[in-house]
């Protein structure tokens, strides 16, 4: 028989240590029980964990693991306040590598539920069962048990009827428990997890790779996910993030985990959004699971009882690391991959849709354009190096094209707009004297004085007229059609000069681009398609996607072909 003292691990924290621990409510609803019991299972090194929920977790939450288990002496102590095997000294707080360390979870659960712990250590001949109800120990007895621990919390808040009134509906409590479960399962992909609700298996996550785990947890197709990795002094980062076309209406799937704990750090969520930038349209949000591993000395989890908040020593660096890590795969992600990047077209985009197929080779350096002999219609099946086959226009909006293993439905307006916008950005804007200056009624002098130089770099000249009022006296040709909007933008003074530039150039591009409903000449359309598929950024300046891509395999599948 193993020496009970040697196999005992749980101790009561010395008071000077326990005083240093952020105190607070650990258990406020079923989901917190799920979270804490899963933490314990994972800290015990479980390879497989099952969660059984009854009645939204209010009736029963049972978590079964195959981890290291507890001996009789551990069970005897583990539901006491500040009973833990995870830290001993105050210094340990600075290097916690386990999910738990406060020694409060089991005590809190035992105080407000009927808790039964059944456990057996791998080398023990028998298991032990402990029953604690509303904080009072009822049973501690040997019992047959498999290796590991089963923690069963029944009738949550049975002794706190007032608290029970604060519970939401059974289904929304169950939903919360499920989320809690997923938050634990995601950063532990090597562990198998199952989630049962009222007897039915709801989620099954076998041990798998991180990307597969994220996909399985949120019913995403791994094909749509990109992975990234980054490292800096004291921090390691892994990301599983959606390709840019995979967006949501909310931030629910922007999730940040620090040392395998989900945290609600908004500044890192914002860093994710910043990294996607205009890959994602306004009002939509990317999908990104961020897993940070930070030297425990660099983070402090001891500020929130449920460890949802975290304080970093070097948040700025982490943000940079995160942005860089996400941008790597985003940059490489290019629907026109394999197509050589084209130089900015030689013809500025002020004239609507003048795609010159007859340009001599060398002007348009795309291998596509070179492969199509000058003057020869590059229509169906033209022999191209990387075949982009244009098939025509549908609904007077979409240009249909085939490239590689995909069919593209390209929004003609959005694509043309993006191309014109890129051209405008790439060309210096030369001011042209206006015949009639555009008055800037009521503009603040201080604004003019502080911004005039920056406006000048955009080709916009602002001068004081005879009556002492300011007016725009010169504009680049490309912006002539936007006089009024421009005057408004200048007067409002909101946004940086760079934002102003982006804003007015995108408006200019929008004005000149072919509209939906316009019928396009097939040659011009084919060239538009080629250039669009050659773009690095497949979004219109307002952030909408330029096209929809349908893979051959998806089409095959759609008609039930093997
Ligand atoms: P903490 O996790 O902060 O240490 P808990 O109250 O959650 O505090 O658990 C108290 C102790 O009980 C743990 O430190 C651990 O030693 C033991 N324990 C709890 N759950 C398990 C489990 N599933 N397997 C093995 N040991 C456990
Ligand atoms: Mg714990």
CSV table of C-alpha atoms in Angstrom, one decimal, residues 438-441 443-445 448-449 452 462-465 468-472:
chain,number,residue,atom,x,y,z
A,438,UNK,CA,-14.9,76.2,-54.0
A,439,UNK,CA,-15.8,78.3,-50.9
A,440,UNK,CA,-15.1,76.6,-47.6
A,441,UNK,CA,-17.8,78.4,-45.7
A,443,UNK,CA,-14.0,76.8,-41.9
A,444,UNK,CA,-11.8,77.4,-38.8
A,445,UNK,CA,-8.7,79.3,-39.5
A,448,UNK,CA,-6.6,75.5,-42.3
A,449,UNK,CA,-3.3,76.6,-40.9
A,452,UNK,CA,-2.9,73.2,-45.3
A,462,UNK,CA,-6.6,76.1,-50.1
A,463,UNK,CA,-6.2,79.9,-50.1
A,464,UNK,CA,-7.8,82.9,-48.6
A,465,UNK,CA,-9.9,84.8,-51.1
A,468,UNK,CA,-11.1,87.0,-46.3
A,469,UNK,CA,-12.8,83.6,-46.7
A,470,UNK,CA,-11.0,80.4,-47.4
A,471,UNK,CA,-11.6,78.4,-50.6
A,472,UNK,CA,-10.2,75.5,-52.5
